[in-house]
Structure formats: structure tokens, C-alpha cells
XYZ file of C-alpha atoms in Angstrom:
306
model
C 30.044 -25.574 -30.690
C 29.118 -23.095 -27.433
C 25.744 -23.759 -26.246
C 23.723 -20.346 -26.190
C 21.954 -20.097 -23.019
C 18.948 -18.335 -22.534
C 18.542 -15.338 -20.447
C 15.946 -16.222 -17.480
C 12.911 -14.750 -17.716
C 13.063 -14.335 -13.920
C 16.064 -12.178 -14.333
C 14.594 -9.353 -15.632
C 11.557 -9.633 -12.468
C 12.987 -7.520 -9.588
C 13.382 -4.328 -11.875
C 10.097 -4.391 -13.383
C 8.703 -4.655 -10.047
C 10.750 -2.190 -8.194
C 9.827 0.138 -11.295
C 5.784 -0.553 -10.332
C 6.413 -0.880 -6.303
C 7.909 2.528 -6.714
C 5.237 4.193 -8.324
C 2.551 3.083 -5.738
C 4.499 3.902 -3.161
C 4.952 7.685 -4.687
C 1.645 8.119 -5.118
C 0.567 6.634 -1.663
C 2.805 9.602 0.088
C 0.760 12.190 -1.453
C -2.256 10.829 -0.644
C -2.656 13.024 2.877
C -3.073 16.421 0.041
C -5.726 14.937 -1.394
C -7.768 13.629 1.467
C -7.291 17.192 3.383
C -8.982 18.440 0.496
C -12.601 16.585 1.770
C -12.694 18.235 5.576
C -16.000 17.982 6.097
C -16.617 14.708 4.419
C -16.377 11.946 7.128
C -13.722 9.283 7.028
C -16.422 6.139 6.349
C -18.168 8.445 3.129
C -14.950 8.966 1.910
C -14.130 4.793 2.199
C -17.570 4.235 0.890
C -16.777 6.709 -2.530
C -13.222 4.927 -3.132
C -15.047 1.766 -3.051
C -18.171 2.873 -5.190
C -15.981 4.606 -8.039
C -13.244 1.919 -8.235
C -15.252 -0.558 -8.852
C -16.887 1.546 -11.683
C -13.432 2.125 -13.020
C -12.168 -1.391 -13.059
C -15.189 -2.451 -14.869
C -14.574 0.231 -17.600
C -10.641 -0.882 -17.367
C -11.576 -4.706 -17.872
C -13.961 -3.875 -20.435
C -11.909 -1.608 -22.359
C -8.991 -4.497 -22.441
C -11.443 -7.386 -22.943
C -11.239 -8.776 -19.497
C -14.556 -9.160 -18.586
C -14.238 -12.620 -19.429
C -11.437 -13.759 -17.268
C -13.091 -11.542 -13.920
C -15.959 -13.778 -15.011
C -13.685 -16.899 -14.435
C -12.135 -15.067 -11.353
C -15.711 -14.683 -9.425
C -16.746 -18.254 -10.126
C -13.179 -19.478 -8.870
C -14.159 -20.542 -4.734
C -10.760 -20.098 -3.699
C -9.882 -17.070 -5.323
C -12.889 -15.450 -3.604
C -11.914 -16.351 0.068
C -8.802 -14.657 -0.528
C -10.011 -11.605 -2.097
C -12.725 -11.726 0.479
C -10.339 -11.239 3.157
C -7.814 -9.077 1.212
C -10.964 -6.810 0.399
C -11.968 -6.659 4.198
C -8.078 -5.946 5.502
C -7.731 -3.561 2.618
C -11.171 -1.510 3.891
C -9.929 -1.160 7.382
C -6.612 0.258 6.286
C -8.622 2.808 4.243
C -10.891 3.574 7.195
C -7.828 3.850 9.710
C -5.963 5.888 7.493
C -8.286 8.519 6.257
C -9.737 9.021 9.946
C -6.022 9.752 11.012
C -5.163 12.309 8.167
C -8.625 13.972 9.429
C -7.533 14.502 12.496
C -4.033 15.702 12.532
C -2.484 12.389 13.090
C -0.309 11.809 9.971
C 2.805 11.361 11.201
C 1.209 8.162 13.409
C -0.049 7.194 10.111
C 3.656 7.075 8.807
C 4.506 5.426 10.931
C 2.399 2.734 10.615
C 3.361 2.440 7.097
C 7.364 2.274 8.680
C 6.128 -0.715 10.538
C 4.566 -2.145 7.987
C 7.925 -3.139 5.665
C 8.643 -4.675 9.096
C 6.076 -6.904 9.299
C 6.315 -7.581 5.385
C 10.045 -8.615 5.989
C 8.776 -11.093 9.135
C 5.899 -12.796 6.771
C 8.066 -13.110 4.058
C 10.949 -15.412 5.652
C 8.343 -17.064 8.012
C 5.449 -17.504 5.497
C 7.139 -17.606 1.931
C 10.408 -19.224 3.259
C 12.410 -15.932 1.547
C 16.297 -15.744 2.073
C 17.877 -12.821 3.658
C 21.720 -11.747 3.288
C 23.638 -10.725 6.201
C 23.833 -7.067 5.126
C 19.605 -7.292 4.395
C 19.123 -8.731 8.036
C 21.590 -5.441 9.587
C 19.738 -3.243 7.545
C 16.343 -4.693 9.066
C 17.896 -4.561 12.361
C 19.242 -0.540 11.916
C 15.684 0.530 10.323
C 14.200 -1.482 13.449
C 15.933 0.483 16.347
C 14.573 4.064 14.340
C 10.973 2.313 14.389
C 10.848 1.374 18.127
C 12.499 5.007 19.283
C 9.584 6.499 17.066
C 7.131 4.199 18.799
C 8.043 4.917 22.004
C 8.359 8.619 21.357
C 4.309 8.382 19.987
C 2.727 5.996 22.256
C -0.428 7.293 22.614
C -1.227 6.775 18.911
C 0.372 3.763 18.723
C -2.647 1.727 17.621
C -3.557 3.875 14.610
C 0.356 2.626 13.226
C 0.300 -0.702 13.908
C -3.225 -1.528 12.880
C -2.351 0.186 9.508
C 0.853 -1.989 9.593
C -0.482 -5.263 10.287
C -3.514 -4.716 7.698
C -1.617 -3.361 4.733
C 0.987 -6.264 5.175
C -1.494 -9.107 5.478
C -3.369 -7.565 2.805
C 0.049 -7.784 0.865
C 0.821 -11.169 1.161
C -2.337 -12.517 0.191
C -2.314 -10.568 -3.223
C 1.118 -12.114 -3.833
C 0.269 -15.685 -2.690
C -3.756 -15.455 -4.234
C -3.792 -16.714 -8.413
C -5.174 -13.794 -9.808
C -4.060 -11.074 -11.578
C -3.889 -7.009 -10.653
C -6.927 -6.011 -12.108
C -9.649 -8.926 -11.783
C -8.194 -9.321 -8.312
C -9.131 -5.216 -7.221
C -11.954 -5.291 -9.045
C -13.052 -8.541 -7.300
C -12.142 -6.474 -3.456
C -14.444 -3.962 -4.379
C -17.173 -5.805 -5.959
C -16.987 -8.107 -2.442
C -17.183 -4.616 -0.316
C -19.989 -2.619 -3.229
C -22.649 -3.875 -0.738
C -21.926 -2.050 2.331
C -20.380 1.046 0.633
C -23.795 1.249 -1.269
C -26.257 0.415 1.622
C -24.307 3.928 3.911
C -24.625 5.416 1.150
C -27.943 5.256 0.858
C -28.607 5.752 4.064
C -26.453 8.963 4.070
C -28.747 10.318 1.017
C -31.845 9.240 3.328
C -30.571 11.221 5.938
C -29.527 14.072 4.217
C -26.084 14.173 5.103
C -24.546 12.482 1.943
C -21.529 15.150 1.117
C -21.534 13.952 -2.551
C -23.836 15.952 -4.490
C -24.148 18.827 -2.085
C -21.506 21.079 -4.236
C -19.183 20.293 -6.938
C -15.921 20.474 -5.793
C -16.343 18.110 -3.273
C -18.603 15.930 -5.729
C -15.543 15.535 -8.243
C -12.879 14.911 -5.496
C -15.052 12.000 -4.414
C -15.562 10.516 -7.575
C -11.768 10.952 -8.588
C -11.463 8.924 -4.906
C -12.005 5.829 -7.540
C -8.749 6.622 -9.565
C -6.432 8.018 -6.343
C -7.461 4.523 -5.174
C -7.546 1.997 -8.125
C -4.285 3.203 -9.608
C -1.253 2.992 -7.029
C -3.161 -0.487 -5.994
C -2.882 -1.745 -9.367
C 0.987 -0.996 -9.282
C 1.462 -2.140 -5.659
C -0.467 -5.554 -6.651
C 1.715 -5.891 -9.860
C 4.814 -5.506 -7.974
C 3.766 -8.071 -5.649
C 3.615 -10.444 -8.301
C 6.909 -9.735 -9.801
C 9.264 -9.317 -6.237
C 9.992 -10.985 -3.136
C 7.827 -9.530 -0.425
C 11.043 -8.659 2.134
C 12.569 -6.623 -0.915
C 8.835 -5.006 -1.539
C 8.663 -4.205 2.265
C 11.923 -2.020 2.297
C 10.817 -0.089 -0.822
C 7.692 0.483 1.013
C 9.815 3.319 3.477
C 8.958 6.028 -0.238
C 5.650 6.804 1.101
C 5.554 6.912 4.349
C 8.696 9.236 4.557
C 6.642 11.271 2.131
C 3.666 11.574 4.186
C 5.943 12.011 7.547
C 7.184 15.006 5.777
C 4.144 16.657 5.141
C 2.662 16.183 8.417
C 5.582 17.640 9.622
C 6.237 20.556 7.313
C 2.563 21.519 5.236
C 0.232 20.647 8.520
C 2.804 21.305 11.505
C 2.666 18.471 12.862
C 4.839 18.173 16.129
C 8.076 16.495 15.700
C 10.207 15.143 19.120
C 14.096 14.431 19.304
C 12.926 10.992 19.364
C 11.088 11.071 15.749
C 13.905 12.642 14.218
C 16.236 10.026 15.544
C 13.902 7.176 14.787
C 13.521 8.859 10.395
C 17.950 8.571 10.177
C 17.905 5.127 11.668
C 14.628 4.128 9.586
C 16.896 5.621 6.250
C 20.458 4.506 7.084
C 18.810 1.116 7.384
C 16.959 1.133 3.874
C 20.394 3.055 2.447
C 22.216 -0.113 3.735
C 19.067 -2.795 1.833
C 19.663 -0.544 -1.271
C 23.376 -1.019 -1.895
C 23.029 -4.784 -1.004
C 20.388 -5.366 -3.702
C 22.071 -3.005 -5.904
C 25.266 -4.994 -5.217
C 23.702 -8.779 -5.705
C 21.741 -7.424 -8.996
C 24.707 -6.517 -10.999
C 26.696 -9.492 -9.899
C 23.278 -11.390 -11.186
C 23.433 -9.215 -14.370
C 28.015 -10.190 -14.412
C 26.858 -13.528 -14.318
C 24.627 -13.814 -17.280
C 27.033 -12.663 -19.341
């Protein structure tokens, strides 16, 4: 009699997280369209509405699936708290960072941060979570390396705006996948954690008469949609987190940024040196290389199943 073996659960992990990790990342790129929509709101209003509204939104989201209960059990868990605390802190200066660069004509630094940043992910995971890297993933990191130190060197004088966006989005990153909680209580705890201050300046705009919500509609509704352009591609990112190793997560990361380097460079005419262009075929023959390794090691994981 053959013993039937059971398919591993774990098997079937990598694709359903590449399938979420992409979709953040997609809808990360396009995020510079929608923020040059707001020009005359200022960067910290604009942090302060995609705090306010996604924390309305999660509610309504946990309510609507009957999760009230377990964010309940998440806020009165210490250690979950600590983490979120700090995730929710890293995760507001990445917003604040971010949206001041898009506002002034600084995207493609803001790519590049968010180039860096699979870097960094990479360096956490095998130092921090202990993760394994093939031969072929380790010259792939080296290749996509090279492109990001040319591009660094060719934009040195906006250097801090990428790597504070790179070091904050990749902490943030690993202590979603290391914290025990899930996507939703976990951004709905973040915001909850930051409501305070979002709500105090934005008070004190409306005080002062320069609160940019309210003053015409357009601008009202872009603000309040802020809540769903936020919640949503962090709800797939921190679901993908979950469900892949953080070095494979990292290199999938290079979607948005190449995204938003092209529309700095081609929508807002943003300049572009020999060096840049040099530094975006080394940055994609490296994740080319990552691709065909993983794609390589998943169907000999898939040959060996059956």
C-alpha cells in the first residue's frame, strides 16, 4: 500500500504572497498621481487625513467582518502594542518623507529610496530572520546593488530623502512580519496609536483657518479617499509579509518604485543623468536574474511534490 502524502500547506505560501506583494506594490507606484492632485494641501495635512480616514475605514472593515472582537484582544495584548507602536511611528515618517518629496519635484529621490529599500529588506532578512540565500539570489543582490550606488552617487544631494524612506519602510516591514497580529487589527491598531496627533493638527489647522479639508470639494473628497489609497495596498503589503520570506518580498518591492521613477521622469520631467539610467538596467538585470532563480526553485518545489 503507497502512503499518500499530503501536500504542505506551506507550499502553496510564496504564490499567494507574491500575488498580494504585487498588488501593493502596483498601487504604491501610482501613488505620486494622486498626491499631485492636493498641491496646495501641505505634506503633514495630507499625513494627518490618511491617518484620520483609515482608521475610520478599518473600523467599518472590522466591523463589517466581525472583527471588532479580536482588535479588542489585539489592543489589550502589551506586546503587540509596542510593536505596532513603533511600526505606526516608522510607518508615519515614511508617509511624511514621501509626500513632502512628491510636493516638491523630488520623485525620482523618492524611488530611489524605495530601490534601497529591497536592499535593506534583503540585509534584515538573513541577519535578523536567519533567511537562506542561493548563489544566483546573492549575484542578483550584488548586480541590483552596483545600479543603486551609481544612482546614489549620481543624486547626492537628495540622498537623505531615499534612504530615510528606505530604512523606515524596511524596519516598518519586518516588524509586521515578525509582530502576532493579523493585516487588519494590526493597521487599524497603527492608526488608532497615531489618531491623537493627526486629530490634535487638525484641529489646530481648523482653529487657524488653514485646514484645506472643507474649503472646496474636490480637494475635500481626495482627502477623505487618502483613507482607502492608504489602508488598501498596506493591507496587501502586510498580508504578503505574512505569507513570504522578507529577502524574496524585498526584490518584488523594485514594481513601484520603477513605476514612480517613470513618472517623475516622463509625466513631471524630472531630470534624468547618464548615471540614473545606468543605475535603472543594473537595478532590473539584477531583479530579472532573482526572478528566474525563484521561478526556477518553485517549479522544482512544485516537480517534487509530485
Amino acid at each position: 500500500m503507497v502512503k499518500s502524502i499530503a501536500p504542505d500547506p506551506e507550499a502553496h505560501t510564496p504564490p499567494n504572497g507574491l500575488l498580494f506583494g504585487i498588488g501593493a506594490y502596483f498601487l504604491w507606484g501610482l501613488l505620486p498621481l494622486y498626491f499631485k492632485l492636493l498641491p496646495t494641501v501641505g505634506p503633514v495635512e495630507i499625513v494627518a487625513s490618511r491617518i484620520l480616514f483609515s482608521l475610520i475605514l478599518m473600523i467599518a472593515i472590522l466591523g463589517a467582518t466581525g472583527a471588532l472582537g479580536d482588535f479588542g484582544r489585539t489592543l489589550r495584548d502589551r506586546r503587540t502594542m509596542i510593536a505596532m507602536t513603533g511600526s505606526a511611528l516608522l510607518i508615519a515618517i515614511n508617509w511624511l518623507v514621501y509626500i513632502w518629496a512628491v510636493a516638491n519635484d523630488h520623485i525620482v529621490a523618492a524611488s530611489l529610496g524605495y530601490f534601497l529599500n529591497p536592499l535593506v529588506n534583503v540585509l534584515l532578512g538573513v541577519l535578523v530572520l536567519k533567511e537562506k540565500l542561493r548563489p544566483v539570489q546573492i549575484a542578483a543582490i550584488l548586480v541590483a546593488a552596483i545600479g543603486v550606488a551609481v544612482m546614489a552617487v549620481s543624486a547626492i544631494n537628495t540622498l537623505w530623502i531615499s534612504i530615510t524612506l528606505a530604512v523606515s519602510f524596511a524596519l516598518y516591514g519586518l516588524i509586521r512580519k515578525t509582530a502576532a497580529v493579523g493585516p487588519r487589527q494590526g493597521l487599524a491598531a497603527e492608526t488608532l496609536i497615531l489618531t491623537p496627533i493627526a486629530a490634535a493638527y487638525a484641529i489646530w489647522l481648523v482653529s487657524q483657518g488653514q485646514a484645506a479639508f472643507g474649503k472646496d470639494v474636490a480637494t475635500s473628497i481626495l482627502l477623505a479617499l487618502s483613507g482607502i489609497v492608504t489602508s488598501v495596498p498596506l493591507l496587501l503589503f502586510a498580508t504578503a509579509a505574512r505569507r513570504m520570506p522578507l529577502s524574496m518580498l524585498g526584490l518584488l518591492q523594485y514594481l513601484a518604485p520603477t513605476i514612480q521613477f517613470l513618472i517623475g521622469v516622463l509625466l513631471f520631467d524630472e531630470t534624468l543623468s547618464r548615471g540614473q539610467m545606468i543605475s535603472f538596467v543594473l537595478i532590473w538585470a539584477g531583479l530579472i536574474l532573482f526572478t528566474v532563480d525563484l521561478l526556477r526553485s518553485t517549479r522544482a518545489a512544485r516537480l517534487a511534490l509530485t
